[in-house]
């Protein structure tokens, strides 16, 4: 099958195949997804598609198998959720967390990323330099400036009151 023949085949059959899979699956969006994915797979085997003698049947079969694979994957993940149970409810963030996130948002992107890599991901200066492509001295500068900015923005009012400020 040539590229032109495939394009003509697609134009003539995509609507019909989508309708057929919609009836089989009961979900239009799922039918559209699997039919499109089946056509992509068919595109990869243009030379063999015509030899089969029934390219429409091949696309329909592949689309059906894709849908079945998706169902199995969903069922397996559902079973896994049932076994492990629902995750415990997350606690609402405290005022400190909200203040920290807000202060971090005010930092330049590179400083924020560097601080997160260092304090959240527990990476060394050398590891951060390797991951970001920055020099070690630039990483240290970002860490120093980020910490200084956060220290200014996150001053505890209770400490200021104790100092008499």
PDB file of N, CA and C in Angstrom, residues 11-100:
ATOM      1  N   UNK A  11      -9.238   8.053   4.869  1.00  0.00           N
ATOM      2  CA  UNK A  11     -10.364   8.973   4.641  1.00  0.00           C
ATOM      3  C   UNK A  11     -11.681   8.223   4.456  1.00  0.00           C
ATOM      4  N   UNK A  12     -11.628   7.077   3.804  1.00  0.00           N
ATOM      5  CA  UNK A  12     -12.845   6.314   3.526  1.00  0.00           C
ATOM      6  C   UNK A  12     -13.335   5.499   4.720  1.00  0.00           C
ATOM      7  N   UNK A  13     -12.443   5.148   5.636  1.00  0.00           N
ATOM      8  CA  UNK A  13     -12.840   4.187   6.674  1.00  0.00           C
ATOM      9  C   UNK A  13     -12.819   4.707   8.100  1.00  0.00           C
ATOM     10  N   UNK A  14     -12.156   5.827   8.382  1.00  0.00           N
ATOM     11  CA  UNK A  14     -12.000   6.261   9.769  1.00  0.00           C
ATOM     12  C   UNK A  14     -13.339   6.483  10.463  1.00  0.00           C
ATOM     13  N   UNK A  15     -14.278   7.103   9.791  1.00  0.00           N
ATOM     14  CA  UNK A  15     -15.582   7.371  10.406  1.00  0.00           C
ATOM     15  C   UNK A  15     -16.336   6.070  10.654  1.00  0.00           C
ATOM     16  N   UNK A  16     -16.309   5.189   9.679  1.00  0.00           N
ATOM     17  CA  UNK A  16     -17.009   3.914   9.826  1.00  0.00           C
ATOM     18  C   UNK A  16     -16.386   3.079  10.965  1.00  0.00           C
ATOM     19  N   UNK A  17     -15.067   3.004  10.984  1.00  0.00           N
ATOM     20  CA  UNK A  17     -14.398   2.229  12.035  1.00  0.00           C
ATOM     21  C   UNK A  17     -14.636   2.828  13.414  1.00  0.00           C
ATOM     22  N   UNK A  18     -14.615   4.139  13.499  1.00  0.00           N
ATOM     23  CA  UNK A  18     -14.875   4.789  14.791  1.00  0.00           C
ATOM     24  C   UNK A  18     -16.291   4.479  15.254  1.00  0.00           C
ATOM     25  N   UNK A  19     -17.241   4.519  14.332  1.00  0.00           N
ATOM     26  CA  UNK A  19     -18.621   4.175  14.678  1.00  0.00           C
ATOM     27  C   UNK A  19     -18.754   2.731  15.133  1.00  0.00           C
ATOM     28  N   UNK A  20     -18.075   1.837  14.448  1.00  0.00           N
ATOM     29  CA  UNK A  20     -18.134   0.421  14.829  1.00  0.00           C
ATOM     30  C   UNK A  20     -17.539   0.196  16.215  1.00  0.00           C
ATOM     31  N   UNK A  21     -16.381   0.819  16.480  1.00  0.00           N
ATOM     32  CA  UNK A  21     -15.747   0.658  17.793  1.00  0.00           C
ATOM     33  C   UNK A  21     -16.564   1.357  18.874  1.00  0.00           C
ATOM     34  N   UNK A  22     -17.226   2.440  18.533  1.00  0.00           N
ATOM     35  CA  UNK A  22     -18.098   3.111  19.492  1.00  0.00           C
ATOM     36  C   UNK A  22     -19.213   2.168  19.931  1.00  0.00           C
ATOM     37  N   UNK A  23     -19.802   1.462  18.977  1.00  0.00           N
ATOM     38  CA  UNK A  23     -20.859   0.506  19.312  1.00  0.00           C
ATOM     39  C   UNK A  23     -20.290  -0.619  20.175  1.00  0.00           C
ATOM     40  N   UNK A  24     -19.099  -1.084  19.845  1.00  0.00           N
ATOM     41  CA  UNK A  24     -18.481  -2.178  20.604  1.00  0.00           C
ATOM     42  C   UNK A  24     -18.092  -1.750  22.012  1.00  0.00           C
ATOM     43  N   UNK A  25     -17.595  -0.515  22.144  1.00  0.00           N
ATOM     44  CA  UNK A  25     -17.037  -0.069  23.421  1.00  0.00           C
ATOM     45  C   UNK A  25     -18.022   0.742  24.261  1.00  0.00           C
ATOM     46  N   UNK A  26     -18.947   1.432  23.597  1.00  0.00           N
ATOM     47  CA  UNK A  26     -19.880   2.264  24.332  1.00  0.00           C
ATOM     48  C   UNK A  26     -19.301   3.592  24.778  1.00  0.00           C
ATOM     49  N   UNK A  27     -18.134   3.960  24.262  1.00  0.00           N
ATOM     50  CA  UNK A  27     -17.474   5.203  24.654  1.00  0.00           C
ATOM     51  C   UNK A  27     -16.859   5.818  23.405  1.00  0.00           C
ATOM     52  N   UNK A  28     -17.400   6.955  22.966  1.00  0.00           N
ATOM     53  CA  UNK A  28     -16.954   7.575  21.732  1.00  0.00           C
ATOM     54  C   UNK A  28     -15.494   7.997  21.795  1.00  0.00           C
ATOM     55  N   UNK A  29     -15.098   8.619  22.898  1.00  0.00           N
ATOM     56  CA  UNK A  29     -13.716   9.088  23.007  1.00  0.00           C
ATOM     57  C   UNK A  29     -12.735   7.924  22.997  1.00  0.00           C
ATOM     58  N   UNK A  30     -13.074   6.868  23.681  1.00  0.00           N
ATOM     59  CA  UNK A  30     -12.223   5.671  23.674  1.00  0.00           C
ATOM     60  C   UNK A  30     -12.153   5.095  22.271  1.00  0.00           C
ATOM     61  N   UNK A  31     -13.273   5.051  21.577  1.00  0.00           N
ATOM     62  CA  UNK A  31     -13.296   4.535  20.207  1.00  0.00           C
ATOM     63  C   UNK A  31     -12.405   5.389  19.306  1.00  0.00           C
ATOM     64  N   UNK A  32     -12.509   6.689  19.417  1.00  0.00           N
ATOM     65  CA  UNK A  32     -11.666   7.571  18.604  1.00  0.00           C
ATOM     66  C   UNK A  32     -10.191   7.344  18.909  1.00  0.00           C
ATOM     67  N   UNK A  33      -9.857   7.212  20.186  1.00  0.00           N
ATOM     68  CA  UNK A  33      -8.458   7.011  20.576  1.00  0.00           C
ATOM     69  C   UNK A  33      -7.891   5.717  20.006  1.00  0.00           C
ATOM     70  N   UNK A  34      -8.607   4.613  20.199  1.00  0.00           N
ATOM     71  CA  UNK A  34      -8.052   3.332  19.765  1.00  0.00           C
ATOM     72  C   UNK A  34      -8.020   3.215  18.248  1.00  0.00           C
ATOM     73  N   UNK A  35      -8.989   3.796  17.560  1.00  0.00           N
ATOM     74  CA  UNK A  35      -8.967   3.756  16.087  1.00  0.00           C
ATOM     75  C   UNK A  35      -7.776   4.574  15.581  1.00  0.00           C
ATOM     76  N   UNK A  36      -7.560   5.742  16.143  1.00  0.00           N
ATOM     77  CA  UNK A  36      -6.408   6.548  15.726  1.00  0.00           C
ATOM     78  C   UNK A  36      -5.103   5.814  15.997  1.00  0.00           C
ATOM     79  N   UNK A  37      -4.996   5.218  17.162  1.00  0.00           N
ATOM     80  CA  UNK A  37      -3.778   4.475  17.495  1.00  0.00           C
ATOM     81  C   UNK A  37      -3.584   3.290  16.560  1.00  0.00           C
ATOM     82  N   UNK A  38      -4.667   2.622  16.190  1.00  0.00           N
ATOM     83  CA  UNK A  38      -4.580   1.499  15.253  1.00  0.00           C
ATOM     84  C   UNK A  38      -4.112   1.989  13.880  1.00  0.00           C
ATOM     85  N   UNK A  39      -4.591   3.133  13.436  1.00  0.00           N
ATOM     86  CA  UNK A  39      -4.129   3.683  12.159  1.00  0.00           C
ATOM     87  C   UNK A  39      -2.640   4.036  12.223  1.00  0.00           C
ATOM     88  N   UNK A  40      -2.186   4.523  13.347  1.00  0.00           N
ATOM     89  CA  UNK A  40      -0.757   4.827  13.499  1.00  0.00           C
ATOM     90  C   UNK A  40       0.046   3.536  13.373  1.00  0.00           C
ATOM     91  N   UNK A  41      -0.420   2.475  14.007  1.00  0.00           N
ATOM     92  CA  UNK A  41       0.261   1.190  13.884  1.00  0.00           C
ATOM     93  C   UNK A  41       0.214   0.690  12.438  1.00  0.00           C
ATOM     94  N   UNK A  42      -0.899   0.900  11.767  1.00  0.00           N
ATOM     95  CA  UNK A  42      -1.023   0.514  10.367  1.00  0.00           C
ATOM     96  C   UNK A  42      -0.069   1.291   9.474  1.00  0.00           C
ATOM     97  N   UNK A  43       0.132   2.556   9.783  1.00  0.00           N
ATOM     98  CA  UNK A  43       1.049   3.384   9.016  1.00  0.00           C
ATOM     99  C   UNK A  43       2.455   2.787   9.072  1.00  0.00           C
ATOM    100  N   UNK A  44       2.803   2.236  10.208  1.00  0.00           N
ATOM    101  CA  UNK A  44       4.131   1.643  10.368  1.00  0.00           C
ATOM    102  C   UNK A  44       4.315   0.352   9.598  1.00  0.00           C
ATOM    103  N   UNK A  45       3.252  -0.226   9.106  1.00  0.00           N
ATOM    104  CA  UNK A  45       3.366  -1.478   8.346  1.00  0.00           C
ATOM    105  C   UNK A  45       2.619  -1.382   7.013  1.00  0.00           C
ATOM    106  N   UNK A  46       2.825  -0.286   6.315  1.00  0.00           N
ATOM    107  CA  UNK A  46       2.152  -0.044   5.038  1.00  0.00           C
ATOM    108  C   UNK A  46       2.360  -1.193   4.049  1.00  0.00           C
ATOM    109  N   UNK A  47       3.604  -1.679   3.943  1.00  0.00           N
ATOM    110  CA  UNK A  47       3.889  -2.735   2.960  1.00  0.00           C
ATOM    111  C   UNK A  47       3.118  -4.005   3.252  1.00  0.00           C
ATOM    112  N   UNK A  48       2.938  -4.328   4.515  1.00  0.00           N
ATOM    113  CA  UNK A  48       2.266  -5.580   4.900  1.00  0.00           C
ATOM    114  C   UNK A  48       0.754  -5.427   4.966  1.00  0.00           C
ATOM    115  N   UNK A  49       0.294  -4.221   5.157  1.00  0.00           N
ATOM    116  CA  UNK A  49      -1.132  -3.990   5.361  1.00  0.00           C
ATOM    117  C   UNK A  49      -1.958  -4.427   4.154  1.00  0.00           C
ATOM    118  N   UNK A  50      -1.480  -4.154   2.953  1.00  0.00           N
ATOM    119  CA  UNK A  50      -2.222  -4.515   1.745  1.00  0.00           C
ATOM    120  C   UNK A  50      -2.155  -6.021   1.483  1.00  0.00           C
ATOM    121  N   UNK A  51      -1.065  -6.658   1.845  1.00  0.00           N
ATOM    122  CA  UNK A  51      -0.921  -8.097   1.619  1.00  0.00           C
ATOM    123  C   UNK A  51      -1.924  -8.908   2.424  1.00  0.00           C
ATOM    124  N   UNK A  52      -2.323  -8.366   3.561  1.00  0.00           N
ATOM    125  CA  UNK A  52      -3.290  -9.081   4.402  1.00  0.00           C
ATOM    126  C   UNK A  52      -4.635  -9.218   3.697  1.00  0.00           C
ATOM    127  N   UNK A  53      -4.901  -8.344   2.747  1.00  0.00           N
ATOM    128  CA  UNK A  53      -6.133  -8.420   1.980  1.00  0.00           C
ATOM    129  C   UNK A  53      -7.340  -7.799   2.642  1.00  0.00           C
ATOM    130  N   UNK A  54      -7.242  -7.485   3.912  1.00  0.00           N
ATOM    131  CA  UNK A  54      -8.378  -6.895   4.626  1.00  0.00           C
ATOM    132  C   UNK A  54      -7.856  -5.842   5.601  1.00  0.00           C
ATOM    133  N   UNK A  55      -7.362  -4.716   5.077  1.00  0.00           N
ATOM    134  CA  UNK A  55      -6.788  -3.715   5.977  1.00  0.00           C
ATOM    135  C   UNK A  55      -7.796  -3.133   6.957  1.00  0.00           C
ATOM    136  N   UNK A  56      -9.059  -3.042   6.546  1.00  0.00           N
ATOM    137  CA  UNK A  56     -10.070  -2.505   7.462  1.00  0.00           C
ATOM    138  C   UNK A  56     -10.264  -3.453   8.641  1.00  0.00           C
ATOM    139  N   UNK A  57     -10.314  -4.746   8.361  1.00  0.00           N
ATOM    140  CA  UNK A  57     -10.449  -5.730   9.440  1.00  0.00           C
ATOM    141  C   UNK A  57      -9.228  -5.698  10.355  1.00  0.00           C
ATOM    142  N   UNK A  58      -8.063  -5.489   9.758  1.00  0.00           N
ATOM    143  CA  UNK A  58      -6.839  -5.428  10.558  1.00  0.00           C
ATOM    144  C   UNK A  58      -6.892  -4.230  11.506  1.00  0.00           C
ATOM    145  N   UNK A  59      -7.277  -3.067  10.995  1.00  0.00           N
ATOM    146  CA  UNK A  59      -7.378  -1.863  11.832  1.00  0.00           C
ATOM    147  C   UNK A  59      -8.407  -2.078  12.938  1.00  0.00           C
ATOM    148  N   UNK A  60      -9.562  -2.650  12.597  1.00  0.00           N
ATOM    149  CA  UNK A  60     -10.612  -2.889  13.582  1.00  0.00           C
ATOM    150  C   UNK A  60     -10.129  -3.846  14.671  1.00  0.00           C
ATOM    151  N   UNK A  61      -9.423  -4.902  14.284  1.00  0.00           N
ATOM    152  CA  UNK A  61      -8.916  -5.879  15.253  1.00  0.00           C
ATOM    153  C   UNK A  61      -7.875  -5.243  16.164  1.00  0.00           C
ATOM    154  N   UNK A  62      -6.970  -4.468  15.582  1.00  0.00           N
ATOM    155  CA  UNK A  62      -5.945  -3.802  16.395  1.00  0.00           C
ATOM    156  C   UNK A  62      -6.599  -2.822  17.356  1.00  0.00           C
ATOM    157  N   UNK A  63      -7.581  -2.063  16.893  1.00  0.00           N
ATOM    158  CA  UNK A  63      -8.271  -1.106  17.762  1.00  0.00           C
ATOM    159  C   UNK A  63      -8.960  -1.828  18.914  1.00  0.00           C
ATOM    160  N   UNK A  64      -9.606  -2.933  18.627  1.00  0.00           N
ATOM    161  CA  UNK A  64     -10.267  -3.712  19.672  1.00  0.00           C
ATOM    162  C   UNK A  64      -9.247  -4.209  20.693  1.00  0.00           C
ATOM    163  N   UNK A  65      -8.137  -4.736  20.210  1.00  0.00           N
ATOM    164  CA  UNK A  65      -7.096  -5.243  21.128  1.00  0.00           C
ATOM    165  C   UNK A  65      -6.515  -4.130  21.987  1.00  0.00           C
ATOM    166  N   UNK A  66      -6.358  -2.956  21.404  1.00  0.00           N
ATOM    167  CA  UNK A  66      -5.885  -1.815  22.190  1.00  0.00           C
ATOM    168  C   UNK A  66      -6.870  -1.473  23.305  1.00  0.00           C
ATOM    169  N   UNK A  67      -8.160  -1.499  22.982  1.00  0.00           N
ATOM    170  CA  UNK A  67      -9.183  -1.206  23.995  1.00  0.00           C
ATOM    171  C   UNK A  67      -9.146  -2.253  25.106  1.00  0.00           C
ATOM    172  N   UNK A  68      -9.018  -3.520  24.728  1.00  0.00           N
ATOM    173  CA  UNK A  68      -8.963  -4.591  25.732  1.00  0.00           C
ATOM    174  C   UNK A  68      -7.731  -4.417  26.621  1.00  0.00           C
ATOM    175  N   UNK A  69      -6.601  -4.055  26.016  1.00  0.00           N
ATOM    176  CA  UNK A  69      -5.382  -3.832  26.806  1.00  0.00           C
ATOM    177  C   UNK A  69      -5.579  -2.705  27.805  1.00  0.00           C
ATOM    178  N   UNK A  70      -6.263  -1.650  27.379  1.00  0.00           N
ATOM    179  CA  UNK A  70      -6.535  -0.540  28.297  1.00  0.00           C
ATOM    180  C   UNK A  70      -7.435  -0.989  29.444  1.00  0.00           C
ATOM    181  N   UNK A  71      -8.455  -1.779  29.134  1.00  0.00           N
ATOM    182  CA  UNK A  71      -9.342  -2.280  30.196  1.00  0.00           C
ATOM    183  C   UNK A  71      -8.558  -3.106  31.203  1.00  0.00           C
ATOM    184  N   UNK A  72      -7.704  -3.986  30.701  1.00  0.00           N
ATOM    185  CA  UNK A  72      -6.917  -4.845  31.603  1.00  0.00           C
ATOM    186  C   UNK A  72      -6.015  -4.007  32.494  1.00  0.00           C
ATOM    187  N   UNK A  73      -5.385  -3.014  31.897  1.00  0.00           N
ATOM    188  CA  UNK A  73      -4.503  -2.146  32.675  1.00  0.00           C
ATOM    189  C   UNK A  73      -5.297  -1.408  33.754  1.00  0.00           C
ATOM    190  N   UNK A  74      -6.475  -0.912  33.408  1.00  0.00           N
ATOM    191  CA  UNK A  74      -7.317  -0.223  34.389  1.00  0.00           C
ATOM    192  C   UNK A  74      -7.778  -1.177  35.486  1.00  0.00           C
ATOM    193  N   UNK A  75      -8.146  -2.395  35.086  1.00  0.00           N
ATOM    194  CA  UNK A  75      -8.596  -3.374  36.074  1.00  0.00           C
ATOM    195  C   UNK A  75      -7.462  -3.736  37.030  1.00  0.00           C
ATOM    196  N   UNK A  76      -6.260  -3.934  36.478  1.00  0.00           N
ATOM    197  CA  UNK A  76      -5.115  -4.263  37.340  1.00  0.00           C
ATOM    198  C   UNK A  76      -4.819  -3.130  38.307  1.00  0.00           C
ATOM    199  N   UNK A  77      -4.887  -1.905  37.834  1.00  0.00           N
ATOM    200  CA  UNK A  77      -4.613  -0.797  38.745  1.00  0.00           C
ATOM    201  C   UNK A  77      -5.723  -0.662  39.776  1.00  0.00           C
ATOM    202  N   UNK A  78      -6.961  -0.969  39.380  1.00  0.00           N
ATOM    203  CA  UNK A  78      -8.069  -0.954  40.348  1.00  0.00           C
ATOM    204  C   UNK A  78      -7.893  -2.010  41.417  1.00  0.00           C
ATOM    205  N   UNK A  79      -7.443  -3.188  41.016  1.00  0.00           N
ATOM    206  CA  UNK A  79      -7.193  -4.263  41.981  1.00  0.00           C
ATOM    207  C   UNK A  79      -6.071  -3.857  42.921  1.00  0.00           C
ATOM    208  N   UNK A  80      -5.035  -3.239  42.381  1.00  0.00           N
ATOM    209  CA  UNK A  80      -3.924  -2.798  43.231  1.00  0.00           C
ATOM    210  C   UNK A  80      -4.394  -1.772  44.256  1.00  0.00           C
ATOM    211  N   UNK A  81      -5.268  -0.846  43.831  1.00  0.00           N
ATOM    212  CA  UNK A  81      -5.800   0.140  44.771  1.00  0.00           C
ATOM    213  C   UNK A  81      -6.625  -0.536  45.855  1.00  0.00           C
ATOM    214  N   UNK A  82      -7.399  -1.560  45.477  1.00  0.00           N
ATOM    215  CA  UNK A  82      -8.217  -2.265  46.464  1.00  0.00           C
ATOM    216  C   UNK A  82      -7.341  -2.989  47.476  1.00  0.00           C
ATOM    217  N   UNK A  83      -6.271  -3.592  47.010  1.00  0.00           N
ATOM    218  CA  UNK A  83      -5.365  -4.316  47.912  1.00  0.00           C
ATOM    219  C   UNK A  83      -4.687  -3.390  48.906  1.00  0.00           C
ATOM    220  N   UNK A  84      -4.207  -2.279  48.404  1.00  0.00           N
ATOM    221  CA  UNK A  84      -3.449  -1.392  49.278  1.00  0.00           C
ATOM    222  C   UNK A  84      -4.345  -0.414  50.026  1.00  0.00           C
ATOM    223  N   UNK A  85      -5.568  -0.280  49.587  1.00  0.00           N
ATOM    224  CA  UNK A  85      -6.481   0.661  50.240  1.00  0.00           C
ATOM    225  C   UNK A  85      -6.234   2.072  49.752  1.00  0.00           C
ATOM    226  N   UNK A  86      -7.158   2.892  50.019  1.00  0.00           N
ATOM    227  CA  UNK A  86      -7.037   4.293  49.619  1.00  0.00           C
ATOM    228  C   UNK A  86      -5.943   4.958  50.439  1.00  0.00           C
ATOM    229  N   UNK A  87      -5.271   5.910  49.869  1.00  0.00           N
ATOM    230  CA  UNK A  87      -4.239   6.603  50.647  1.00  0.00           C
ATOM    231  C   UNK A  87      -4.884   7.377  51.786  1.00  0.00           C
ATOM    232  N   UNK A  88      -4.164   7.551  52.883  1.00  0.00           N
ATOM    233  CA  UNK A  88      -4.741   8.300  53.996  1.00  0.00           C
ATOM    234  C   UNK A  88      -5.001   9.742  53.565  1.00  0.00           C
ATOM    235  N   UNK A  89      -6.001  10.345  54.154  1.00  0.00           N
ATOM    236  CA  UNK A  89      -6.291  11.731  53.774  1.00  0.00           C
ATOM    237  C   UNK A  89      -5.101  12.633  54.097  1.00  0.00           C
ATOM    238  N   UNK A  90      -4.821  13.523  53.201  1.00  0.00           N
ATOM    239  CA  UNK A  90      -3.696  14.434  53.391  1.00  0.00           C
ATOM    240  C   UNK A  90      -4.092  15.529  54.370  1.00  0.00           C
ATOM    241  N   UNK A  91      -3.143  15.891  55.185  1.00  0.00           N
ATOM    242  CA  UNK A  91      -3.386  16.971  56.127  1.00  0.00           C
ATOM    243  C   UNK A  91      -3.340  18.304  55.387  1.00  0.00           C
ATOM    244  N   UNK A  92      -4.116  19.238  55.869  1.00  0.00           N
ATOM    245  CA  UNK A  92      -4.059  20.566  55.279  1.00  0.00           C
ATOM    246  C   UNK A  92      -2.715  21.180  55.629  1.00  0.00           C
ATOM    247  N   UNK A  93      -2.169  21.964  54.706  1.00  0.00           N
ATOM    248  CA  UNK A  93      -0.875  22.573  55.011  1.00  0.00           C
ATOM    249  C   UNK A  93      -1.006  23.582  56.141  1.00  0.00           C
ATOM    250  N   UNK A  94       0.027  23.628  56.964  1.00  0.00           N
ATOM    251  CA  UNK A  94       0.050  24.588  58.058  1.00  0.00           C
ATOM    252  C   UNK A  94       0.400  25.973  57.544  1.00  0.00           C
ATOM    253  N   UNK A  95       0.261  26.950  58.404  1.00  0.00           N
ATOM    254  CA  UNK A  95       0.579  28.324  58.019  1.00  0.00           C
ATOM    255  C   UNK A  95       2.036  28.466  57.589  1.00  0.00           C
ATOM    256  N   UNK A  96       2.926  27.693  58.243  1.00  0.00           N
ATOM    257  CA  UNK A  96       4.342  27.763  57.901  1.00  0.00           C
ATOM    258  C   UNK A  96       4.576  27.279  56.475  1.00  0.00           C
ATOM    259  N   UNK A  97       3.908  26.190  56.104  1.00  0.00           N
ATOM    260  CA  UNK A  97       4.067  25.648  54.751  1.00  0.00           C
ATOM    261  C   UNK A  97       3.549  26.627  53.707  1.00  0.00           C
ATOM    262  N   UNK A  98       2.416  27.223  53.983  1.00  0.00           N
ATOM    263  CA  UNK A  98       1.844  28.192  53.046  1.00  0.00           C
ATOM    264  C   UNK A  98       2.788  29.380  52.897  1.00  0.00           C
ATOM    265  N   UNK A  99       3.338  29.845  54.006  1.00  0.00           N
ATOM    266  CA  UNK A  99       4.259  30.982  53.958  1.00  0.00           C
ATOM    267  C   UNK A  99       5.526  30.610  53.194  1.00  0.00           C
ATOM    268  N   UNK A 100       6.028  29.401  53.388  1.00  0.00           N
ATOM    269  CA  UNK A 100       7.231  28.956  52.687  1.00  0.00           C
ATOM    270  C   UNK A 100       6.994  28.877  51.184  1.00  0.00           C
TER     271      UNK A 100
END
